[in-house]
């Protein structure tokens, strides 16, 4: 370790209140070197568990002075390696900044610290009859700070939009230690550049968020859930288009392809009609129970022409849970067939869903690999899972992933619909956006972080 | 005129196809010196009416080389002076780039050039059974390019959101002449920084947009409209809160205060119940006629406790038009009482609507001026109109405006909910955002526009 590092650590030790700094203890640091990607373990040199904005400010000020990398860390549930300390330095965790500061039913607004777990916020606002829609799969563990960093989505994004649509304002500390406040408590506002939107999805490379003001909705009082089988993905995709073209926007429209279905069938044999090669999980919601039920029946009618067998509509909460278990245990079931998988999260224009699924399958087949595709069909956000059995297959898997990302871009889509670029996809950003646009973004990064100390090596390919 | 200017003009004359450049003819240039603000006439030194992206590129390249200001111009319907050539130079008009390039019902996407008039786009997508929600009052004349520059809203923003929520991607030319493409055709996508959101609302100071890809929705097939009178703004604001708290999100909730009502009463005497001091115009929409009607009845029930007299629900298109005329002729009716008015567009948290209206009135009263407030109550975006009779009153009017903007910021809101900062409010930006945040934005501007040639003097206070 360099002299600057030792001095920086000593300064942090002196300036931070007791209990904030973790250093020197490898066992304590190691968990901070992992996230939900499979990119390996990159333990930081030290961890600071900030308890307030002042702690964050001190860390960034000291790190700036000594040119030490700082990596913001939340629940470490990210899938693209965004919180890995690939250049060492300080992992700045906001997990202890977990207070819900305010829930206002009058203004339909909540103010929270970044370490609040998403499910905790949702439960709290629901007590007030309110609703915070974004629902990434990790909602029981992920934090709002991470959601803001990644612009998290989830199934309900189809009807309700992603995190960016709900963030009204932020407090954040720049890498220089300067505190900024963006946005406003009003729903509308166009003064100056939209720095709030620029920070949302910036993957912890521009600033460390210390407070988030989100917009809330009244909670829809009723939800209806249905499961529909189809002969193949094409038929399911046709059904999705027909539903949306009729102006019915369900709160989710989740697709599972034949490989996914085969995995599910292992634990639920005989559950789906013979010849089924795709599933759609549909939910509608609203305040009038009858209307919500009418709407799901309308969806069932619209998809009937393409469906295989009966549309299964949940009659009660137990049946709803049962339907969702099909989706929830999908990952586990896939691993029972192939112990390893690499999950991509491309997004394509809606009309390209069948072609994207077919291309992913063909890419896998060409390399001797099975690919299971499932995801948020309503908005074209597909999780293509490349399945494999041993680490030795990894080079082929990486080839498949690269080809899948290329296909998504060729179809007018993106390499990442909701997981972020992080470390995992930084070498593919130019493929989607071109060298010039990436260069422009590097220059924007330098405005916020002139010394390049904040989450270095992320998003952009190594120069 | 400087030598550089003459050389730049000569180069433009040589490089642009015939008919693009207007110079030397004061009468032809003068209309390009005006917009819908009352800030005066600032004719540019020359106008280029671009017909394609290459024209735009040439202008910016030449202007960069000779350090000549370039001001992007659309329909000149802006209210904050954003398109005024306050430092002379070239007005770059995109009014002739007015082709609708594509409407895709399959992907729910349209691609258009910036000069397309909003109403034209809306009519075109409606032919396909589709819907583009943003609806600023100027929709018959304003262009999509201007809507993107200002992040335009309108009454329907309550349910459907503002322009930013509909822009999926952009093509644009940087002041350096470099062409960039942001975003993607897929609904979702989180690769890199959200440059699309950064450009939307940047008021023509970062880049000139040459193509816009917007998200569309299926067109709601039915609309119901109602007009409700209240004793005062407090009662109307209570009604707004009660409606929203019940999870009913109408597509608009427009408020008019007592001064507005008095103006309307001049041309529609006896129309409103005695003692009425505020009006709400409510609309619900959807695909099921019965549901839409049920919803407006539900709204009527919810507001009944606070309302004065009967809720007037339109039974047919003629009655709908009649109700909207109340709102549409408001501005004309106000001018019949006081020939001059200055219209602000603050936005405040919903709970602060009564206080904002009361403060605006008190500020006016203290200066001997009437203030009429109306606007989009559902999202707290209020148009406070300071009314006056002669230009001699202007200093007092400016004092009133400054106090109104300060009040909005004090109440947790913003100086501009949808009109933009432009020239009109540049001296108030720091009041809302502080010196540091404004300095940060100047540095971001310099990344896009290192020479400071694009729309100079806008948004930021003079240094």
XYZ file of C-alpha atoms in Angstrom, chain B:
463
model
C -20.543 44.127 -38.106
C -17.205 42.512 -37.509
C -15.077 40.968 -40.202
C -15.615 37.474 -38.760
C -19.358 37.916 -39.171
C -19.020 38.915 -42.823
C -16.739 35.961 -43.527
C -19.114 33.588 -41.749
C -22.053 34.870 -43.795
C -20.111 34.496 -47.018
C -19.198 30.932 -46.097
C -22.797 30.075 -45.281
C -23.906 31.624 -48.559
C -21.383 29.483 -50.408
C -21.976 26.205 -48.580
C -25.734 26.151 -47.990
C -28.134 25.303 -50.827
C -30.087 28.243 -52.229
C -33.038 29.555 -50.259
C -31.744 28.623 -46.821
C -30.027 31.862 -45.787
C -31.882 35.084 -45.038
C -29.636 38.085 -44.448
C -29.570 41.793 -45.070
C -33.359 42.175 -45.235
C -34.507 43.690 -41.957
C -38.210 43.097 -42.659
C -37.618 39.386 -43.206
C -35.458 39.075 -40.094
C -37.707 40.973 -37.707
C -40.308 38.230 -37.098
C -37.424 36.007 -35.929
C -36.719 38.546 -33.200
C -39.992 37.899 -31.389
C -41.584 35.128 -29.344
C -44.599 34.904 -27.017
C -42.765 36.529 -24.122
C -43.000 40.280 -23.701
C -39.258 40.767 -23.585
C -38.974 42.836 -26.732
C -37.689 42.301 -30.259
C -34.172 40.938 -30.803
C -33.758 40.297 -34.520
C -30.869 38.012 -35.458
C -28.205 39.126 -37.926
C -29.246 36.321 -40.255
C -31.667 33.399 -40.377
C -30.982 29.944 -41.744
C -34.064 27.862 -42.446
C -32.521 24.404 -42.317
C -34.116 21.665 -44.386
C -32.023 18.786 -43.103
C -29.383 17.785 -40.582
C -26.553 18.629 -42.954
C -27.720 22.265 -43.091
C -27.652 22.354 -39.280
C -24.189 20.830 -39.231
C -22.828 23.383 -41.699
C -24.223 26.315 -39.712
C -22.714 25.103 -36.450
C -19.373 24.292 -37.997
C -19.100 27.716 -39.634
C -20.387 29.491 -36.521
C -17.848 27.646 -34.354
C -14.991 28.572 -36.603
C -15.922 32.259 -36.511
C -17.305 32.403 -32.963
C -20.739 33.547 -34.086
C -23.763 32.998 -31.796
C -26.399 30.517 -33.001
C -29.932 30.592 -31.571
C -32.217 27.645 -32.333
C -35.706 28.737 -33.324
C -38.915 26.748 -33.763
C -42.390 28.260 -33.871
C -41.337 31.174 -31.638
C -44.223 30.391 -29.319
C -42.031 30.171 -26.214
C -42.940 32.295 -23.217
C -39.542 32.780 -21.623
C -37.538 34.374 -24.422
C -35.447 31.272 -25.090
C -35.330 31.827 -28.851
C -34.505 35.546 -28.829
C -31.188 36.464 -30.464
C -30.104 38.702 -27.598
C -26.490 38.685 -28.795
C -27.346 38.768 -32.496
C -25.830 36.091 -34.712
C -27.683 33.396 -36.611
C -31.217 32.234 -35.856
C -31.229 28.590 -36.907
C -34.823 27.709 -37.680
C -35.927 24.088 -37.974
C -39.475 25.051 -39.050
C -38.930 23.478 -42.492
C -37.703 20.183 -41.045
C -41.291 19.153 -40.598
C -41.623 15.592 -41.807
C -43.214 12.833 -39.781
C -40.725 10.101 -40.616
C -42.553 7.137 -39.123
C -45.493 6.111 -36.972
C -45.267 2.532 -35.720
C -48.320 1.053 -34.073
C -46.389 -2.148 -33.470
C -43.635 -0.510 -31.440
C -45.820 2.399 -30.236
C -43.188 4.826 -31.474
C -43.065 7.840 -33.820
C -39.999 9.437 -35.387
C -40.301 13.068 -36.409
C -38.255 16.045 -37.458
C -38.152 18.933 -34.972
C -40.269 21.326 -37.062
C -43.411 19.173 -36.940
C -46.255 21.081 -35.311
C -47.547 19.307 -32.216
C -51.184 19.254 -33.361
C -50.084 17.770 -36.695
C -48.276 14.934 -34.963
C -51.232 14.330 -32.671
C -53.701 14.234 -35.575
C -51.460 11.860 -37.496
C -50.959 9.346 -34.687
C -54.667 9.514 -33.817
C -55.424 8.289 -37.339
C -53.556 5.150 -36.270
C -55.572 4.892 -33.049
C -52.563 6.177 -31.097
C -51.991 9.023 -28.676
C -49.215 11.516 -27.916
C -50.274 13.099 -24.605
C -48.278 16.330 -24.018
C -50.623 19.269 -24.741
C -49.211 22.737 -24.049
C -51.754 25.464 -24.787
C -49.829 26.449 -27.935
C -50.334 23.000 -29.479
C -51.750 24.348 -32.746
C -48.567 26.308 -33.449
C -45.674 24.999 -31.343
C -43.206 22.468 -32.736
C -41.908 19.217 -31.295
C -38.397 20.657 -31.332
C -39.567 23.476 -29.086
C -41.452 21.024 -26.862
C -38.244 19.031 -26.421
C -36.209 22.174 -25.741
C -38.657 23.338 -23.060
C -39.843 19.928 -21.760
C -43.406 21.055 -22.474
C -46.303 20.000 -20.263
C -49.979 20.970 -20.416
C -53.190 19.961 -18.633
C -52.915 16.239 -19.429
C -49.505 16.047 -17.727
C -51.363 15.220 -14.516
C -52.203 11.734 -15.726
C -49.729 11.293 -18.554
C -46.555 13.190 -17.603
C -44.548 15.753 -19.553
C -42.514 15.638 -22.782
C -39.490 14.070 -21.087
C -41.531 10.960 -20.316
C -42.220 10.474 -24.041
C -38.842 11.128 -25.636
C -37.052 7.816 -26.199
C -34.172 9.122 -28.250
C -32.772 12.062 -30.167
C -30.467 12.925 -33.016
C -28.756 16.229 -32.417
C -25.859 18.349 -33.620
C -23.440 19.693 -31.047
C -22.183 23.281 -31.348
C -18.916 21.808 -32.623
C -20.769 20.301 -35.581
C -20.557 16.754 -34.242
C -23.715 14.654 -34.730
C -24.873 12.530 -31.787
C -27.627 9.961 -31.375
C -29.006 9.297 -27.878
C -31.454 6.724 -26.533
C -32.996 3.746 -28.304
C -36.190 2.510 -29.853
C -36.906 0.164 -26.936
C -39.083 1.503 -24.143
C -36.500 0.673 -21.497
C -32.754 1.163 -21.443
C -30.146 2.222 -18.882
C -26.844 2.114 -20.795
C -24.687 5.114 -19.906
C -25.870 8.488 -18.672
C -29.355 9.615 -19.609
C -28.293 12.155 -22.223
C -31.776 12.165 -23.711
C -33.182 13.464 -20.426
C -30.324 15.954 -20.153
C -31.099 17.409 -23.602
C -34.865 17.546 -22.987
C -35.492 20.871 -21.271
C -32.019 22.242 -21.994
C -33.641 25.150 -23.864
C -31.458 24.953 -26.943
C -28.242 25.611 -25.053
C -26.531 22.211 -25.444
C -27.319 20.943 -28.937
C -29.715 21.403 -31.855
C -32.116 18.492 -32.143
C -32.623 17.169 -35.678
C -34.796 14.112 -35.022
C -37.020 13.017 -32.153
C -38.205 9.502 -31.346
C -41.260 9.553 -29.106
C -43.177 6.888 -27.274
C -46.889 6.669 -28.094
C -49.849 5.230 -26.214
C -53.044 3.689 -27.537
C -55.617 6.481 -27.830
C -58.191 6.522 -25.027
C -61.513 6.203 -26.824
C -63.681 8.179 -24.422
C -63.373 11.427 -22.483
C -65.735 12.928 -19.919
C -65.617 16.572 -18.876
C -67.076 18.404 -15.892
C -67.041 21.889 -14.416
C -67.439 22.486 -10.695
C -67.779 25.776 -8.794
C -66.469 26.369 -5.253
C -66.751 29.155 -2.703
C -63.001 29.775 -2.842
C -59.622 28.353 -3.849
C -59.208 26.612 -0.487
C -62.351 24.592 -1.072
C -61.257 23.754 -4.617
C -57.801 22.692 -3.409
C -59.379 20.482 -0.733
C -61.473 18.874 -3.452
C -58.365 18.239 -5.585
C -56.645 16.518 -2.654
C -59.692 14.387 -1.891
C -59.965 13.206 -5.508
C -56.282 12.281 -5.784
C -56.205 10.635 -2.359
C -58.958 8.280 -3.516
C -56.697 7.037 -6.271
C -58.655 8.739 -9.019
C -56.190 10.374 -11.405
C -58.230 12.433 -13.890
C -56.458 13.381 -17.064
C -56.745 16.986 -16.022
C -57.763 19.067 -13.029
C -57.679 22.723 -14.045
C -58.205 25.451 -11.453
C -59.442 29.027 -11.994
C -59.529 31.490 -9.110
C -61.977 34.298 -8.254
C -60.322 36.955 -10.401
C -60.371 34.544 -13.339
C -63.990 33.766 -12.592
C -64.922 37.456 -12.493
C -63.343 37.860 -15.922
C -65.251 34.881 -17.295
C -68.485 36.179 -15.781
C -68.229 39.298 -17.988
C -68.962 37.253 -21.092
C -70.980 34.526 -19.367
C -73.050 36.425 -16.809
C -75.118 34.359 -14.413
C -73.421 31.177 -15.475
C -71.981 30.270 -12.085
C -73.779 29.994 -8.753
C -73.827 33.072 -6.521
C -70.827 33.236 -4.222
C -68.623 31.043 -6.409
C -64.975 32.031 -6.033
C -63.159 29.213 -7.841
C -63.731 26.688 -10.613
C -62.348 23.252 -11.376
C -62.421 21.769 -14.856
C -62.077 17.986 -14.638
C -61.589 15.366 -17.345
C -61.400 11.601 -17.139
C -60.581 9.302 -20.023
C -60.321 5.624 -20.959
C -61.552 2.981 -23.347
C -64.804 1.981 -21.736
C -67.434 4.694 -22.076
C -69.321 3.577 -19.004
C -66.174 3.445 -16.860
C -65.104 6.914 -17.971
C -68.526 8.293 -17.124
C -68.563 6.406 -13.813
C -65.228 7.949 -12.977
C -66.363 11.518 -13.603
C -69.460 10.828 -11.501
C -67.142 9.509 -8.793
C -65.145 12.746 -8.984
C -68.382 14.722 -8.796
C -69.377 12.774 -5.671
C -65.966 13.334 -4.094
C -66.028 17.094 -4.634
C -69.721 17.573 -3.781
C -69.052 18.340 -0.104
C -66.840 21.285 -1.042
C -68.655 22.409 -4.187
C -71.073 25.275 -4.599
C -74.094 24.351 -6.681
C -74.374 21.540 -9.183
C -71.510 19.759 -10.884
C -71.912 20.393 -14.596
C -71.087 17.216 -16.529
C -70.918 17.474 -20.322
C -73.406 15.122 -21.998
C -72.038 15.514 -25.505
C -69.237 17.014 -27.570
C -70.970 20.408 -27.832
C -71.200 20.671 -24.052
C -67.545 19.602 -23.733
C -66.522 22.375 -26.092
C -68.616 24.853 -24.150
C -66.874 23.915 -20.905
C -63.417 24.222 -22.464
C -64.291 27.621 -23.883
C -64.515 28.908 -20.336
C -60.846 28.009 -19.950
C -59.756 28.920 -23.454
C -61.144 32.468 -23.464
C -59.882 33.195 -19.999
C -56.805 35.026 -21.233
C -58.899 37.157 -23.625
C -61.412 37.925 -20.894
C -58.677 38.961 -18.494
C -57.308 41.358 -21.085
C -60.755 42.906 -21.450
C -60.425 44.052 -17.832
C -56.717 44.872 -17.822
C -55.086 45.129 -21.249
C -51.667 43.950 -20.044
C -50.632 40.875 -18.093
C -47.497 39.038 -17.156
C -48.022 35.312 -16.766
C -45.820 33.266 -14.459
C -45.804 29.460 -14.295
C -44.614 28.488 -10.851
C -45.163 24.979 -9.507
C -45.588 24.114 -5.833
C -46.196 20.934 -3.825
C -49.880 20.086 -4.033
C -50.579 20.932 -0.389
C -49.304 24.469 -0.933
C -51.746 25.448 -3.690
C -54.054 27.527 -1.450
C -51.087 29.257 0.153
C -49.489 30.009 -3.203
C -52.712 31.479 -4.582
C -53.210 33.530 -1.411
C -49.630 34.782 -1.412
C -49.786 35.791 -5.079
C -52.972 37.743 -4.343
C -51.457 39.417 -1.283
C -48.295 40.316 -3.177
C -50.429 41.926 -5.880
C -52.630 43.719 -3.372
C -49.580 45.141 -1.581
C -48.484 46.689 -4.868
C -51.958 47.738 -6.007
C -52.150 45.020 -8.692
C -54.734 42.338 -9.398
C -53.420 38.775 -9.775
C -55.447 36.066 -11.514
C -54.294 32.513 -10.834
C -55.294 29.519 -12.893
C -53.571 26.390 -14.072
C -52.908 22.729 -13.573
C -53.951 22.272 -9.955
C -53.553 18.507 -10.057
C -49.791 18.831 -10.279
C -49.423 22.168 -8.501
C -48.436 24.069 -11.646
C -50.078 27.489 -11.367
C -50.148 30.370 -13.796
C -50.120 33.544 -11.708
C -51.082 36.418 -14.019
C -50.201 39.885 -12.826
C -52.695 42.248 -14.496
C -52.005 45.879 -15.328
C -53.138 48.707 -17.586
C -50.163 50.764 -18.707
C -46.469 50.239 -19.335
C -45.759 52.775 -16.585
C -46.809 50.163 -14.027
C -44.149 47.751 -15.219
C -41.604 48.305 -12.400
C -44.286 47.368 -9.842
C -45.277 44.373 -11.955
C -41.667 43.181 -12.004
C -41.550 43.551 -8.235
C -44.683 41.436 -7.941
C -43.258 38.763 -10.238
C -40.036 38.572 -8.236
C -42.009 38.165 -5.012
C -44.206 35.447 -6.562
C -41.149 33.480 -7.698
C -39.595 33.803 -4.237
C -42.819 32.534 -2.665
C -42.879 29.474 -4.942
C -39.314 28.574 -3.969
C -40.055 29.125 -0.261
C -42.995 26.723 -0.549
C -40.726 23.970 -1.887
C -41.574 24.587 -5.526
C -39.939 25.996 -8.605
C -39.790 29.252 -10.565
C -40.941 27.467 -13.712
C -43.180 24.439 -14.065
C -43.252 24.315 -17.855
C -42.253 27.546 -19.634
C -38.513 27.355 -19.030
C -35.996 29.868 -17.711
C -34.771 31.356 -20.993
C -34.118 35.038 -20.685
C -37.142 35.849 -18.534
C -36.051 34.045 -15.353
C -32.298 33.672 -15.663
C -31.773 36.107 -12.781
C -33.887 33.869 -10.531
C -32.224 30.521 -11.192
C -29.750 30.911 -8.322
C -32.610 31.834 -6.007
C -34.022 28.351 -6.566
C -30.886 26.290 -7.054
C -28.020 28.103 -5.353
C -24.741 29.323 -6.814
C -22.977 25.943 -6.689
C -25.588 24.040 -8.677
C -25.707 26.783 -11.285
C -21.899 26.731 -11.516
C -22.021 22.964 -12.056
C -24.522 23.440 -14.882
C -22.316 26.051 -16.525
C -19.495 23.484 -16.518
C -21.813 20.904 -18.127
C -22.781 23.450 -20.771
C -19.076 23.973 -21.530
C -18.670 20.250 -22.255
C -21.247 20.503 -25.052
C -20.411 24.021 -26.121
C -16.788 24.857 -25.270
C -16.869 28.117 -27.253
C -20.181 29.272 -25.817
C -21.750 29.966 -29.220
C -25.072 28.138 -28.729
C -27.927 30.281 -27.430
C -25.607 32.422 -25.305
C -27.017 34.397 -22.392
C -29.894 31.998 -21.700
C -30.845 30.091 -18.523
C -27.833 31.294 -16.507
C -27.479 34.764 -15.019
C -24.833 36.939 -16.705
C -21.488 36.104 -15.082
